C-alpha atoms as one frame of an Amber mdcrd trajectory, in Angstrom:
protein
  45.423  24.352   7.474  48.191  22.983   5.943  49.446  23.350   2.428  49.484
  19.672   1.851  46.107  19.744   2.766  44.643  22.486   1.083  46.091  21.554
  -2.355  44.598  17.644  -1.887  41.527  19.578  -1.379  41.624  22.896  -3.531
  39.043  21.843  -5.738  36.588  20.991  -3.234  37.271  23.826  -0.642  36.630
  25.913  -4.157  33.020  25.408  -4.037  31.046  28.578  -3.517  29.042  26.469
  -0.609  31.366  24.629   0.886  31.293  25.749   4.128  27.051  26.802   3.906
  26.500  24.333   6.942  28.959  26.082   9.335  26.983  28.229  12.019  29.210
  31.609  12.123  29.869  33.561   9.222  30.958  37.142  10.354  29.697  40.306
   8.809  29.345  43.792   8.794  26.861  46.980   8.415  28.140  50.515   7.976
  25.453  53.422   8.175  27.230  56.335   5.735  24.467  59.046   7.704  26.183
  57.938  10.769  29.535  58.432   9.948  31.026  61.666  10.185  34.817  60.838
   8.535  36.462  61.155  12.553  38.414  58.482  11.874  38.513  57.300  15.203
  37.823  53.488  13.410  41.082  54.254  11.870  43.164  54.810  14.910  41.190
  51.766  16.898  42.414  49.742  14.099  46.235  50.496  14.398  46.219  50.443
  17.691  44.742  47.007  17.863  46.204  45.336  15.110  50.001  46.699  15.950
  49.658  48.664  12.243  52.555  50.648  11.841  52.519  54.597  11.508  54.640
  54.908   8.307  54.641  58.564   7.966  53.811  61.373   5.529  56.950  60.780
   2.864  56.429  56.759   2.536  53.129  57.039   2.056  53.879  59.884  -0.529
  56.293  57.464  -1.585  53.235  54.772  -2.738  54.514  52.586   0.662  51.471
  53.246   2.322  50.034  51.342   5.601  46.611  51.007   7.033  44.050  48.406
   6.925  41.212  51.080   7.131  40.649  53.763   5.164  38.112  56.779   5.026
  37.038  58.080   1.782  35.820  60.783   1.345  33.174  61.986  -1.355  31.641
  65.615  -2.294  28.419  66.098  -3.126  27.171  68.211  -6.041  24.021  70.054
  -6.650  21.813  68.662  -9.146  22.738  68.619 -12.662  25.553  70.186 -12.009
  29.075  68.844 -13.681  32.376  68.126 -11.752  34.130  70.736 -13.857  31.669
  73.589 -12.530  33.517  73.482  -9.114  36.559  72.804 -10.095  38.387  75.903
  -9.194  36.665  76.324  -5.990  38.741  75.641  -2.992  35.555  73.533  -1.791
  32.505  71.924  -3.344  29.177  73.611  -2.242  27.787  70.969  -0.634  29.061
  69.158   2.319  31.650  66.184   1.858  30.333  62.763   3.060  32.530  59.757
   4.486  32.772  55.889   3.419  34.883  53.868   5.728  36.534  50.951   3.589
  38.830  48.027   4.785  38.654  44.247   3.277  34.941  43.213   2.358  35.839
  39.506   3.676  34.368  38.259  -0.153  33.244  34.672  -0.410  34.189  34.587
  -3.838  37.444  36.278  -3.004  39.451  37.127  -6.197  42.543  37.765  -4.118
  42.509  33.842  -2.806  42.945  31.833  -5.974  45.725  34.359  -7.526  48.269
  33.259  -4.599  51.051  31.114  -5.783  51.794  29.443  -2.270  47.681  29.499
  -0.978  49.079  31.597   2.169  45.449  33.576   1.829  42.257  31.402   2.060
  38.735  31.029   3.204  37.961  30.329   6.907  34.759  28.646   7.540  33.564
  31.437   9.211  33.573  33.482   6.515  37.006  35.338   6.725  39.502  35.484
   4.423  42.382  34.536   6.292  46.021  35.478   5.646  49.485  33.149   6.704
  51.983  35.033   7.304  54.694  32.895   7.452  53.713  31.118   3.921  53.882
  34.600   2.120  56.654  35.352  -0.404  55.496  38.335  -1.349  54.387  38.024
  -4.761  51.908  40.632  -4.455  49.262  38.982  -6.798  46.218  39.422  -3.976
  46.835  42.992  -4.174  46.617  43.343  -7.682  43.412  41.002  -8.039  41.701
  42.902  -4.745  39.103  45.153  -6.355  39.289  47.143  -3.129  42.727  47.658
  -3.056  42.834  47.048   0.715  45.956  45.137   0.951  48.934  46.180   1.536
  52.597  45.248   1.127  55.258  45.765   3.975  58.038  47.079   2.413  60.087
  47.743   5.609  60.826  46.027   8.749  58.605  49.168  10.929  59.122  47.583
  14.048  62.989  48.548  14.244  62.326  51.777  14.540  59.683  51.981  17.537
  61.813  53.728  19.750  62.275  52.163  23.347  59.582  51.561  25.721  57.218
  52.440  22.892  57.330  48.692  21.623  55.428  47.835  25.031  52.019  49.571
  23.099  52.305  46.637  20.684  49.166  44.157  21.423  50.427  41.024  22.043
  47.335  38.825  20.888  48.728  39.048  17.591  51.950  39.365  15.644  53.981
  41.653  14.314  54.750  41.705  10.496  57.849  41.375   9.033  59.160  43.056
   5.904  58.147  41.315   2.796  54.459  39.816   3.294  51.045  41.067   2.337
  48.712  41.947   5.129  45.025  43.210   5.423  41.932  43.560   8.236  40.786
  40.643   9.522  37.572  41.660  11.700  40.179  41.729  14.318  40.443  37.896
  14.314  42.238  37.491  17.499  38.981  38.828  19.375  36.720  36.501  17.531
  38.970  33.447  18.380  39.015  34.508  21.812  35.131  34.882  21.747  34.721
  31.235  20.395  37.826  30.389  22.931  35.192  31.422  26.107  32.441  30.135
  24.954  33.876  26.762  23.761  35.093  26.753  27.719  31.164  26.910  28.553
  30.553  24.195  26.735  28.873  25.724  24.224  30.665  25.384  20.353  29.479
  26.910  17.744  27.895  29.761  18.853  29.416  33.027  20.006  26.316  35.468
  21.163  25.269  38.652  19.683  27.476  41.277  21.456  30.010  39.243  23.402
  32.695  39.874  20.342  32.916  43.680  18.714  35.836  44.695  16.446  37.726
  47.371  16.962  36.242  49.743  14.740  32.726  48.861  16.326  33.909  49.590
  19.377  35.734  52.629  19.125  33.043  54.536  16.395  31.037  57.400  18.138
  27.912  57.370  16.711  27.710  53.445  16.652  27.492  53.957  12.188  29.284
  50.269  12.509  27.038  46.790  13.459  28.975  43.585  13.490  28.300  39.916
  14.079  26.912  37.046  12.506  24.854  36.633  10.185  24.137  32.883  10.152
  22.229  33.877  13.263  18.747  35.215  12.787  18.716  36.764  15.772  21.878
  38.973  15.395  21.776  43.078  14.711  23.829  42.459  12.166  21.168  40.131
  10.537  18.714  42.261  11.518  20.147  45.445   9.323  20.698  43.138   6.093
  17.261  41.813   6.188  15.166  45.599   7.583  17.574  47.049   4.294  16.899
  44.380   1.591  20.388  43.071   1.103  20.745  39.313   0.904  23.781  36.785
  -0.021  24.117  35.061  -2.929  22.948  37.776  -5.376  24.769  40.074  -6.866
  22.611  42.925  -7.518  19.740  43.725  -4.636  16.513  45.614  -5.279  15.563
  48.069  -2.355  12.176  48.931  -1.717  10.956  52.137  -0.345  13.026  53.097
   2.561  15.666  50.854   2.372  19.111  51.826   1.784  21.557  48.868   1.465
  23.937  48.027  -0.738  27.544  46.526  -1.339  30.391  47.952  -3.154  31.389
  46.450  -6.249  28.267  44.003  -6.032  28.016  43.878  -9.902  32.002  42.110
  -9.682  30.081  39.056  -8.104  32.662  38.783  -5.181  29.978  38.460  -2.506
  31.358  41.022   0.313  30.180  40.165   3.742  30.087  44.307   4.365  26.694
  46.183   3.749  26.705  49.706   3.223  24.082  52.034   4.634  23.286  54.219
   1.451  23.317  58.594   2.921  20.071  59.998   2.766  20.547  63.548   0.901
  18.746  66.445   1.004  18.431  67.496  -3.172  16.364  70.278  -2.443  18.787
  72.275  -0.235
């Protein structure tokens, strides 16, 4: 989209519906009792998306790189205050594992905050970053209430030593020093997806399956469900619906059994990521 464009049309592409009659908007389920912290979502995610490995002393240094994250979380016996375990070397109970990376929000705070509108909504539900339009201003960053983008504050792909820079993927670019940049849902696979099937014939649709991000693919114990959810028919749909989460609200009420939620709902920023709430044992 051009910038021309998009500021003829800011106040209408500003509508929270605007793009309600497109057939694909892409999102996500994460099941926390499936996910063990192994990080291999992590790697898959580097690997695909040419992320640079920045090392221990920049990221000490606050110049941290990675568009996926695992935090991690202790639990506590009941009743029991933070300050009790304190001075052990580790909690009693078991840690548990939340993977994070952009919640693809449709009412994005980091996409109105951008002096030069190089970060905006796709229709199918992504918020979508231009590279070349970015100065650098940083302002996404500081209005993302994820913290999930980050800054390139060096040029990382000088230093991949020789033939390492044949590992980069070359479905999509390579950041340069000076721009913001974030997870997609591994956007070059869904264009591709949409690319085959528009060679079918067939536009508009992309089938359950054909398309998985990286993460997806690469996770062990299959925690991670992704597709769309416009279709009815998806697993992705499936797992909002069986676990009471639904768009357009910001605060969900489960029912017995079901254990869905979204981080930061409350904020009103509409992430297209469900959590899978752990089921705990309090009695052990």
């Amino acid at each position: 989209m051009s910038l021309s464009r998009m500021l003829e049309n800011w106040s209408r592409l500003n509508q929270r519906d605007y793009y309600k009659d497109e057939p694909i908007m892409w999102g996500m389920s994460i099941d926390l009792n499936k996910c063990t912290g192994c990080a291999s979502c992590v790697t898959a995610c580097n690997a695909e998306n040419n992320i640079p490995a920045v090392g221990k002393e920049k990221c000490g240094s606050g110049h941290t790189m990675s568009w996926m994250r695992i935090e991690r979380y202790w639990d506590l016996p009941e009743g029991e205050a933070d300050l009790a375990v304190e001075d052990s070397e580790y909690p009693e109970r078991g840690a548990h594992f939340a993977p994070m990376m952009c919640q693809q929000c449709n009412h994005a705070p980091c996409e109105p905050v951008c002096p030069v509108a190089a970060t905006y909504h796709t229709p199918d539900g992504l918020n979508a970053q231009v590279y070349n339009r970015c100065i650098g201003s940083r302002y996404c960053g500081t209005n993302c209430p994820f913290k999930v983008r980050y800054f390139n504050f060096f040029d990382y792909q000088e230093d991949i030593p020789h033939p390492m820079e044949m590992l980069l993927n070359p479905d999509i670019t390579v950041r340069s020093k000076g721009v913001m940049e974030k997870c997609t849902f591994c956007v070059q696979r869904l264009r591709n997806a949409k690319g085959d099937q528009a060679d079918k014939g067939i536009r508009g649709h992309v089938e359950d399956g054909a398309v998985q991000t990286a993460c997806q693919q690469s996770c062990p114990t299959d925690a991670i469900v992704f597709g769309n959810l416009k279709d009815e028919t998806s697993k992705v749909s499936h797992a909002w619906e069986s676990h009471g989460v639904e768009l357009n609200r910001h605060e969900q009420f489960n029912a017995e059994g079901e254990r869905g939620y979204r981080v930061f709902e409350e904020l009103n920023v509409e992430p297209s990521v469900m959590y899978l709430d752990r089921v705990r044992d309090t009695n052990a």
